[in-house]
Short mmCIF file of C-alpha atoms in Angstrom, two decimals:
data_model
loop_
_atom_site.label_atom_id
_atom_site.label_comp_id
_atom_site.label_asym_id
_atom_site.label_seq_id
_atom_site.Cartn_x
_atom_site.Cartn_y
_atom_site.Cartn_z
CA UNK A 287 -22.79 -10.17 -61.12
CA UNK A 288 -20.26 -7.96 -63.11
CA UNK A 289 -21.44 -5.29 -61.47
CA UNK A 290 -20.94 -6.82 -58.03
CA UNK A 291 -17.55 -7.62 -58.60
CA UNK A 292 -16.71 -4.59 -60.25
CA UNK A 293 -17.79 -2.56 -57.11
CA UNK A 294 -15.75 -5.04 -54.64
CA UNK A 295 -12.74 -4.96 -56.14
CA UNK A 296 -11.24 -1.29 -55.01
CA UNK A 297 -12.21 -1.88 -51.27
CA UNK A 298 -10.53 -5.27 -51.30
CA UNK A 299 -7.15 -3.19 -53.43
CA UNK A 300 -7.57 -0.62 -50.99
CA UNK A 301 -7.36 -2.85 -48.07
CA UNK A 302 -4.48 -4.80 -49.61
CA UNK A 303 -2.73 -1.44 -50.25
CA UNK A 304 -3.13 -0.38 -46.60
CA UNK A 305 -0.80 -3.36 -45.83
CA UNK A 306 -4.15 -5.38 -43.80
CA UNK A 307 -5.83 -8.32 -45.34
CA UNK A 308 -7.15 -11.62 -44.89
CA UNK A 309 -6.08 -14.99 -45.35
CA UNK A 310 -8.10 -17.53 -47.07
CA UNK A 311 -10.57 -19.41 -44.47
CA UNK A 312 -9.18 -17.02 -41.62
CA UNK A 313 -11.81 -14.78 -40.24
CA UNK A 314 -8.84 -12.28 -38.73
CA UNK A 315 -6.84 -9.46 -40.44
CA UNK A 316 -3.12 -10.08 -41.08
CA UNK A 317 -0.14 -7.28 -42.23
CA UNK A 318 3.51 -7.29 -43.25
CA UNK A 319 5.79 -4.86 -41.49
CA UNK A 320 9.78 -4.53 -42.26
CA UNK A 321 12.11 -5.33 -39.51
CA UNK A 322 15.24 -3.80 -38.77
CA UNK A 323 17.10 -5.99 -41.65
CA UNK A 324 14.30 -4.29 -43.95
CA UNK A 325 12.89 -7.98 -44.31
CA UNK A 326 8.86 -8.06 -44.45
CA UNK A 327 7.48 -10.29 -41.62
CA UNK A 328 3.92 -11.45 -41.52
CA UNK A 329 1.93 -10.93 -38.46
CA UNK A 330 -1.74 -11.64 -37.50
CA UNK A 331 -3.33 -8.69 -36.28
CA UNK A 332 -5.59 -10.62 -33.78
CA UNK A 333 -8.78 -9.13 -34.63
CA UNK A 334 -11.45 -9.56 -37.08
CA UNK A 335 -11.97 -5.64 -37.16
CA UNK A 336 -10.44 -3.60 -39.77
CA UNK A 337 -9.63 -0.73 -38.28
CA UNK A 338 -8.22 -2.09 -34.99
CA UNK A 339 -6.14 -4.42 -37.43
CA UNK A 340 -4.61 -0.98 -39.18
CA UNK A 341 -3.84 0.44 -35.67
CA UNK A 342 -1.99 -2.54 -34.63
CA UNK A 343 -0.01 -2.87 -38.15
CA UNK A 344 1.00 1.02 -37.42
CA UNK A 345 1.89 0.28 -33.75
CA UNK A 346 3.91 -3.21 -34.46
CA UNK A 347 6.11 -1.08 -36.88
CA UNK A 348 6.50 2.06 -34.85
CA UNK A 349 7.73 -0.99 -32.13
CA UNK A 350 10.03 -2.28 -34.45
CA UNK A 351 11.60 0.99 -35.31
CA UNK A 352 11.58 2.32 -31.80
CA UNK A 353 13.50 -1.24 -30.78
CA UNK A 354 10.58 -2.15 -28.09
CA UNK A 355 9.30 -5.20 -29.53
CA UNK A 356 7.58 -6.96 -27.13
CA UNK A 357 9.55 -10.26 -25.89
CA UNK A 358 8.70 -13.63 -25.47
CA UNK A 359 7.01 -13.35 -22.15
CA UNK A 360 4.31 -11.51 -23.88
CA UNK A 361 3.08 -14.63 -25.19
CA UNK A 362 2.71 -16.08 -21.55
CA UNK A 363 -0.67 -16.45 -19.03
CA UNK A 364 -0.80 -13.88 -16.00
CA UNK A 365 0.11 -17.14 -14.28
CA UNK A 366 3.08 -17.86 -15.67
CA UNK A 367 4.41 -14.28 -15.79
CA UNK A 368 3.47 -13.51 -11.96
CA UNK A 369 5.13 -16.72 -10.86
CA UNK A 370 8.44 -15.28 -12.64
CA UNK A 371 7.67 -11.64 -11.48
CA UNK A 372 7.57 -13.42 -7.61
CA UNK A 373 10.37 -15.17 -7.87
CA UNK A 374 12.30 -12.33 -8.82
CA UNK A 375 10.70 -10.02 -6.83
CA UNK A 376 11.71 -12.31 -3.60
CA UNK A 377 15.14 -12.00 -4.11
CA UNK A 378 15.17 -8.31 -4.03
CA UNK A 379 12.83 -6.61 -2.03
CA UNK A 380 11.99 -7.07 1.92
CA UNK A 381 9.79 -9.73 3.32
CA UNK A 382 6.81 -7.04 3.76
CA UNK A 383 7.07 -5.64 0.74
CA UNK A 384 6.94 -9.19 -0.94
CA UNK A 385 3.88 -10.37 0.89
CA UNK A 386 2.22 -7.30 -0.40
CA UNK A 387 3.26 -8.18 -4.16
CA UNK A 388 1.69 -11.52 -3.27
CA UNK A 389 -1.28 -10.06 -2.24
CA UNK A 390 -1.69 -7.74 -5.49
CA UNK A 391 -0.81 -10.54 -7.67
CA UNK A 392 -3.76 -12.60 -6.12
CA UNK A 393 -6.14 -10.02 -6.92
CA UNK A 394 -5.36 -9.18 -10.71
CA UNK A 395 -5.49 -13.10 -11.32
CA UNK A 396 -8.81 -13.29 -9.93
CA UNK A 397 -10.36 -10.38 -11.70
CA UNK A 398 -7.83 -10.71 -15.48
CA UNK A 399 -8.25 -14.02 -15.50
CA UNK A 400 -5.35 -16.24 -14.65
CA UNK A 401 -4.75 -17.70 -18.24
CA UNK A 402 -5.18 -14.29 -20.13
CA UNK A 403 -1.99 -13.66 -22.22
CA UNK A 404 -0.38 -10.94 -21.24
CA UNK A 405 0.08 -9.44 -24.77
CA UNK A 406 -4.11 -8.68 -24.30
CA UNK A 407 -3.59 -6.81 -20.88
CA UNK A 408 -1.82 -4.24 -22.51
CA UNK A 409 -4.62 -2.16 -23.48
CA UNK A 410 -6.44 0.51 -22.01
CA UNK A 411 -9.62 -0.48 -22.27
CA UNK A 412 -8.74 -3.93 -20.28
CA UNK A 413 -6.96 -2.36 -17.30
CA UNK A 414 -9.95 0.40 -16.82
CA UNK A 415 -12.55 -2.40 -16.56
CA UNK A 416 -9.85 -3.93 -13.88
CA UNK A 417 -10.17 -0.51 -12.00
CA UNK A 418 -13.72 -0.39 -12.60
CA UNK A 419 -14.51 -4.03 -11.14
CA UNK A 420 -12.21 -3.20 -8.31
CA UNK A 421 -13.95 0.05 -7.55
CA UNK A 422 -17.56 -1.86 -7.50
CA UNK A 423 -15.49 -3.99 -4.99
CA UNK A 424 -15.62 -1.07 -2.73
CA UNK A 425 -11.69 -1.21 -2.80
CA UNK A 426 -9.85 1.77 -2.31
CA UNK A 427 -8.52 3.99 -5.32
CA UNK A 428 -4.91 3.53 -3.26
CA UNK A 429 -4.93 0.04 -3.00
CA UNK A 430 -6.48 -0.09 -6.64
CA UNK A 431 -3.36 2.03 -7.81
CA UNK A 432 -0.64 -0.13 -5.98
CA UNK A 433 -2.49 -3.63 -7.90
CA UNK A 434 -1.90 -1.25 -11.00
CA UNK A 435 1.72 -0.90 -10.17
CA UNK A 436 2.40 -4.79 -9.97
CA UNK A 437 0.44 -5.14 -13.04
CA UNK A 438 2.76 -2.71 -14.98
CA UNK A 439 5.82 -4.51 -13.68
CA UNK A 440 5.05 -7.86 -15.03
CA UNK A 441 4.13 -5.88 -18.53
CA UNK A 442 7.48 -4.37 -18.69
CA UNK A 443 9.12 -7.47 -18.19
CA UNK A 444 7.22 -8.18 -21.39
CA UNK A 445 7.81 -5.25 -23.08
CA UNK A 446 4.68 -4.09 -23.14
CA UNK A 447 3.85 -1.80 -20.92
CA UNK A 448 4.56 1.24 -23.47
CA UNK A 449 1.47 0.18 -25.19
CA UNK A 450 -0.15 1.58 -21.93
CA UNK A 451 1.68 3.90 -19.96
CA UNK A 452 1.24 7.22 -22.48
CA UNK A 453 -2.62 6.83 -21.52
CA UNK A 454 -2.75 5.63 -18.35
CA UNK A 455 -3.69 7.53 -15.42
CA UNK A 456 -4.00 6.14 -11.66
CA UNK A 457 -7.25 7.01 -9.86
CA UNK A 458 -7.44 9.61 -7.83
CA UNK A 459 -6.20 9.60 -4.27
CA UNK A 460 -7.34 11.90 -1.06
CA UNK A 461 -4.08 13.81 -0.33
CA UNK A 462 -5.05 13.46 3.38
CA UNK A 463 -1.74 12.14 4.94
CA UNK A 464 -2.49 13.16 8.17
CA UNK A 465 -4.91 11.18 9.91
CA UNK A 466 -7.64 11.19 12.29
CA UNK A 467 -6.55 11.33 15.91
CA UNK A 468 -9.00 9.97 18.43
CA UNK A 469 -10.67 12.12 21.14
CA UNK A 470 -9.29 11.53 24.89
CA UNK A 471 -12.67 10.00 25.83
CA UNK A 472 -11.82 7.55 22.96
CA UNK A 473 -9.02 6.16 23.81
CA UNK A 474 -9.92 5.89 27.45
CA UNK A 475 -12.69 3.79 26.04
CA UNK A 476 -10.62 2.13 23.93
CA UNK A 477 -8.91 1.14 26.70
CA UNK A 478 -11.91 0.09 29.13
CA UNK A 479 -13.06 -2.09 26.53
CA UNK A 480 -9.42 -4.20 26.01
CA UNK A 481 -9.25 -4.49 29.81
CA UNK A 482 -12.37 -6.43 29.65
CA UNK A 483 -11.67 -8.81 26.82
CA UNK A 484 -10.69 -12.32 26.76
CA UNK A 485 -6.81 -13.59 26.43
CA UNK A 486 -7.65 -14.86 23.43
CA UNK A 487 -8.59 -11.61 21.87
CA UNK A 488 -6.10 -9.68 19.27
CA UNK A 489 -7.59 -6.29 17.79
CA UNK A 490 -8.29 -4.85 21.19
CA UNK A 491 -4.57 -5.77 22.25
CA UNK A 492 -2.64 -4.37 19.20
CA UNK A 493 -4.75 -1.50 18.67
CA UNK A 494 -3.72 -0.15 22.47
CA UNK A 495 0.09 -1.03 21.60
CA UNK A 496 -0.23 1.11 18.56
CA UNK A 497 -2.34 3.90 20.23
CA UNK A 498 0.58 4.23 22.74
CA UNK A 499 3.63 3.18 20.64
CA UNK A 500 2.95 4.68 17.37
CA UNK A 501 3.61 1.16 15.76
CA UNK A 502 2.23 0.44 11.78
CA UNK A 503 -0.13 -2.24 11.39
CA UNK A 504 2.55 -3.95 8.93
CA UNK A 505 5.27 -3.74 11.94
CA UNK A 506 2.96 -5.15 14.45
CA UNK A 507 1.80 -8.32 12.30
CA UNK A 508 5.64 -9.22 11.53
CA UNK A 509 7.01 -8.43 15.40
CA UNK A 510 9.02 -11.77 16.35
CA UNK A 511 9.44 -12.69 20.01
CA UNK A 512 13.34 -11.96 20.05
CA UNK A 513 12.69 -8.13 18.75
CA UNK A 514 10.37 -7.91 22.13
CA UNK A 515 12.98 -6.60 25.31
CA UNK A 516 10.56 -5.54 28.58
CA UNK A 517 13.85 -6.59 31.17
CA UNK A 518 15.39 -3.57 32.08
CA UNK A 519 14.30 0.17 33.17
CA UNK A 520 13.54 0.88 29.88
CA UNK A 521 11.65 -1.97 27.85
CA UNK A 522 11.19 -1.50 24.27
CA UNK A 523 10.69 -3.14 21.10
CA UNK A 524 13.14 -3.82 18.28
CA UNK A 525 11.26 -2.57 14.68
CA UNK A 526 13.26 -4.19 12.34
CA UNK A 527 13.81 -2.70 8.49
CA UNK A 528 12.22 -6.28 6.81
CA UNK A 529 9.36 -5.06 8.78
CA UNK A 530 8.74 -1.44 8.32
CA UNK A 531 8.33 0.70 5.04
CA UNK A 532 11.65 2.87 5.03
CA UNK A 533 15.21 2.69 6.23
CA UNK A 534 14.25 5.30 8.85
CA UNK A 535 11.85 2.58 10.14
CA UNK A 536 14.58 0.56 11.36
CA UNK A 537 14.73 1.45 15.00
CA UNK A 538 13.80 1.23 18.88
CA UNK A 539 10.30 1.65 20.16
CA UNK A 540 10.08 2.57 23.85
CA UNK A 541 7.07 1.45 26.08
CA UNK A 542 4.94 3.29 28.46
CA UNK A 543 3.32 1.44 31.11
CA UNK A 544 0.08 0.99 29.10
CA UNK A 545 1.64 -0.54 26.35
CA UNK A 546 3.65 -2.81 28.19
CA UNK A 547 0.17 -4.19 29.68
CA UNK A 548 -1.07 -5.01 26.13
CA UNK A 549 1.99 -6.17 24.86
CA UNK A 550 1.91 -8.56 27.84
CA UNK A 551 -1.59 -9.97 26.89
CA UNK A 552 -0.50 -10.77 23.35
CA UNK A 553 2.69 -12.65 24.88
CA UNK A 554 0.98 -14.55 26.88
CA UNK A 555 -1.64 -15.76 24.06
CA UNK A 556 1.84 -16.48 22.04
CA UNK A 557 3.03 -18.68 24.68
CA UNK A 558 -0.31 -20.29 24.65
CA UNK A 559 -0.01 -20.92 21.25
CA UNK A 560 3.19 -22.62 20.94
CA UNK A 561 5.13 -19.22 20.37
CA UNK A 562 8.37 -19.68 22.58
CA UNK A 563 11.24 -18.64 20.05
CA UNK A 564 12.75 -15.92 19.25
CA UNK A 565 12.52 -15.95 15.82
CA UNK A 566 8.44 -17.09 16.36
CA UNK A 567 6.06 -14.16 15.51
CA UNK A 568 4.04 -12.69 18.17
CA UNK A 569 0.92 -13.19 16.41
CA UNK A 570 1.26 -16.96 14.93
CA UNK A 571 -1.00 -17.54 11.87
CA UNK A 572 -4.48 -20.02 12.45
CA UNK A 573 -3.83 -22.61 9.60
CA UNK A 574 -7.39 -22.97 9.20
CA UNK A 575 -7.41 -19.26 7.47
CA UNK A 576 -5.75 -20.73 4.55
CA UNK A 577 -8.54 -21.57 2.30
CA UNK A 578 -7.03 -21.17 -1.25
CA UNK A 579 -5.66 -24.71 -2.89
CA UNK A 580 -2.70 -22.66 -3.67
CA UNK A 581 -1.45 -21.42 -0.55
CA UNK A 582 1.27 -23.91 1.03
CA UNK A 583 -0.04 -23.70 4.24
CA UNK A 584 -3.42 -24.90 3.33
CA UNK A 585 -4.72 -28.11 4.50
CA UNK A 586 -3.17 -27.14 8.12
CA UNK A 587 -4.53 -27.44 11.48
CA UNK A 588 -3.97 -25.02 14.55
CA UNK A 589 -1.31 -22.09 14.97
CA UNK A 590 1.94 -21.66 13.23
CA UNK A 591 4.26 -19.38 14.65
CA UNK A 592 6.77 -19.57 12.10
CA UNK A 593 4.32 -17.45 10.05
CA UNK A 594 2.18 -14.27 11.14
CA UNK A 595 -1.67 -13.53 10.91
CA UNK A 596 -2.61 -11.85 8.18
CA UNK A 597 -5.45 -9.69 9.16
CA UNK A 598 -7.57 -8.70 12.25
CA UNK A 599 -10.50 -6.63 10.60
CA UNK A 600 -13.51 -8.44 11.49
CA UNK A 601 -12.01 -8.39 15.48
CA UNK A 602 -11.31 -4.62 14.77
CA UNK A 603 -14.89 -3.74 12.96
CA UNK A 604 -16.22 -4.71 15.72
CA UNK A 605 -13.81 -2.99 18.65
CA UNK A 606 -14.74 0.17 16.44
CA UNK A 607 -18.54 -0.13 17.77
CA UNK A 608 -17.48 -1.51 20.78
CA UNK A 609 -15.23 1.41 21.72
CA UNK A 610 -17.31 4.45 19.67
CA UNK A 611 -14.61 4.83 17.68
CA UNK A 612 -16.45 5.43 14.43
CA UNK A 613 -15.08 5.61 11.40
CA UNK A 614 -11.54 5.65 12.63
CA UNK A 615 -9.06 3.57 10.83
CA UNK A 616 -6.01 0.81 12.40
CA UNK A 617 -3.26 3.45 11.33
CA UNK A 618 -5.39 6.35 13.00
CA UNK A 619 -4.27 5.22 16.31
CA UNK A 620 -0.60 5.85 15.07
CA UNK A 621 -1.64 9.54 14.20
CA UNK A 622 -3.19 9.67 17.67
CA UNK A 623 0.19 8.88 19.63
CA UNK A 624 2.31 11.07 17.47
CA UNK A 625 -0.55 14.12 18.12
CA UNK A 626 -0.39 13.49 21.35
CA UNK A 627 3.43 13.71 21.76
CA UNK A 628 3.31 16.97 19.57
CA UNK A 629 0.65 18.62 22.06
CA UNK A 630 3.26 17.24 25.20
CA UNK A 631 5.68 19.51 23.38
CA UNK A 632 8.05 16.27 22.42
CA UNK A 633 10.60 17.72 19.80
CA UNK A 634 9.65 16.48 16.67
CA UNK A 635 13.28 14.48 15.79
CA UNK A 636 12.28 12.44 18.92
CA UNK A 637 8.75 11.57 18.10
CA UNK A 638 10.19 10.75 14.82
CA UNK A 639 13.02 8.42 16.25
CA UNK A 640 9.74 6.68 17.93
CA UNK A 641 7.54 6.30 14.97
CA UNK A 642 9.98 6.18 12.07
CA UNK A 643 9.88 8.26 8.78
CA UNK A 644 6.88 11.24 8.53
CA UNK A 645 6.27 12.61 5.20
CA UNK A 646 7.14 16.41 4.53
CA UNK A 647 3.29 17.23 4.54
CA UNK A 648 3.13 15.16 8.30
CA UNK A 649 5.98 17.03 9.85
CA UNK A 650 4.57 20.32 8.76
CA UNK A 651 1.55 19.25 10.42
CA UNK A 652 2.87 18.02 13.64
CA UNK A 653 5.46 21.20 13.70
CA UNK A 654 2.23 23.14 13.75
CA UNK A 655 1.15 21.21 16.94
CA UNK A 656 4.54 21.33 18.63
CA UNK A 657 4.27 24.93 18.44
CA UNK A 658 1.07 25.48 20.14
CA UNK A 659 2.41 22.98 22.67
CA UNK A 660 5.35 24.90 23.39
CA UNK A 661 3.18 28.48 23.58
CA UNK A 662 0.72 26.69 26.07
CA UNK A 663 3.61 25.84 28.21
CA UNK A 664 4.80 29.38 28.22
CA UNK A 665 1.39 30.47 29.40
CA UNK A 666 1.95 27.86 32.24
CA UNK A 667 5.27 29.18 33.39
CA UNK A 668 4.25 32.43 33.24
CA UNK A 669 0.88 31.72 35.34
CA UNK A 670 3.01 29.96 38.34
CA UNK A 671 5.36 33.03 38.18
CA UNK A 672 3.01 35.13 40.38
CA UNK A 673 5.62 37.01 42.03
CA UNK A 674 7.59 37.97 39.08
CA UNK A 675 4.34 39.35 37.58
CA UNK A 676 3.47 41.41 40.52
CA UNK A 677 6.77 42.98 40.26
CA UNK A 678 6.21 43.54 36.64
CA UNK A 679 2.82 44.96 37.17
CA UNK A 680 4.37 47.50 39.59
CA UNK A 681 7.23 48.68 37.74
CA UNK A 682 4.81 49.07 34.13
CA UNK A 683 2.78 51.55 36.61
CA UNK A 684 5.59 53.28 37.92
CA UNK A 685 6.75 54.12 34.13
CA UNK A 686 3.39 55.31 33.27
CA UNK A 687 3.18 57.72 36.27
CA UNK A 688 6.43 59.15 34.93
CA UNK A 689 4.97 59.51 31.20
CA UNK A 690 7.32 56.34 30.00
CA UNK A 691 6.04 54.22 27.36
CA UNK A 692 6.02 50.72 28.60
#
């Protein structure tokens, strides 16, 4: 017995010396750290792992010295923190951005646990598990990164993100900002399929509208009747800042004959669903789709024109197959419009006025297409100038006959 006690004593003393110790009847390790006034403060490590407890002690002491101690929010549940964060965000961001924030927060709670404390989420292993779970659900890396931006903001509010940020790495996203433009025969098939659809359809008509106007998905979903102006010689849609990505997105979108036809079908559908006021949405939401008990619209029936629909994905998936669009994304319809405009020689500044902001990579890409269109225009003008070309040929022949270099 004496030998056993002699061997155990140095171990206990060594662990006390490292500042990590156990209390009676507690499986967890504790430690003490000095505050800014030099006072020793006892803290629980929250773990029974000795090495992890030591790391947490070092971390706690460093946070005190650097003035970045977690605040009271660090003890909040994820649900409570999300509610506060969304409340603050709603006052500061556009309506469309807030809607995206709500969606990101919902996925965070579903995978991380609504009652999980923020302190536990400020851990690289927890974040990597979340990323893996979302990847297993076939969610794109870009979407997961956006969700992590929401989590980082929530942890920053609790002064916890600094524990993760030095080692956190966003998932790699394919850097291809240039979408796939539909082939002309695919555009024709899309229009043909849309013309055969019922009046209650949505995806076929918004697809044609996007293909002929360059409007984004979000801009179409949040389009209100008051922003549509079909009277007059130059029909247009006013895309408001609150429904688009950037300040440059606030613009007036011109509508050709095909776009007006698709928009007319959607407006007739909207009227049949009760959307008649200027502030009503072109695409009212179906209340039966709001199945989450926490959703303010949960339990309703019919359509609500004061709220926009959130998704047409099932119908879009059907449309892709019916029109032979392969793996095309809805956003590729916007790129199709821009490509057709560039191919037609429309100046890039005019294209940007119609579609809104373009990234530097997109500007470079479509500038290249525009240059090709300009050269083809030069060739066409040349072909239509046969008399001038004949005169030039005669002149060159005369120059060669007298020995001059042409």
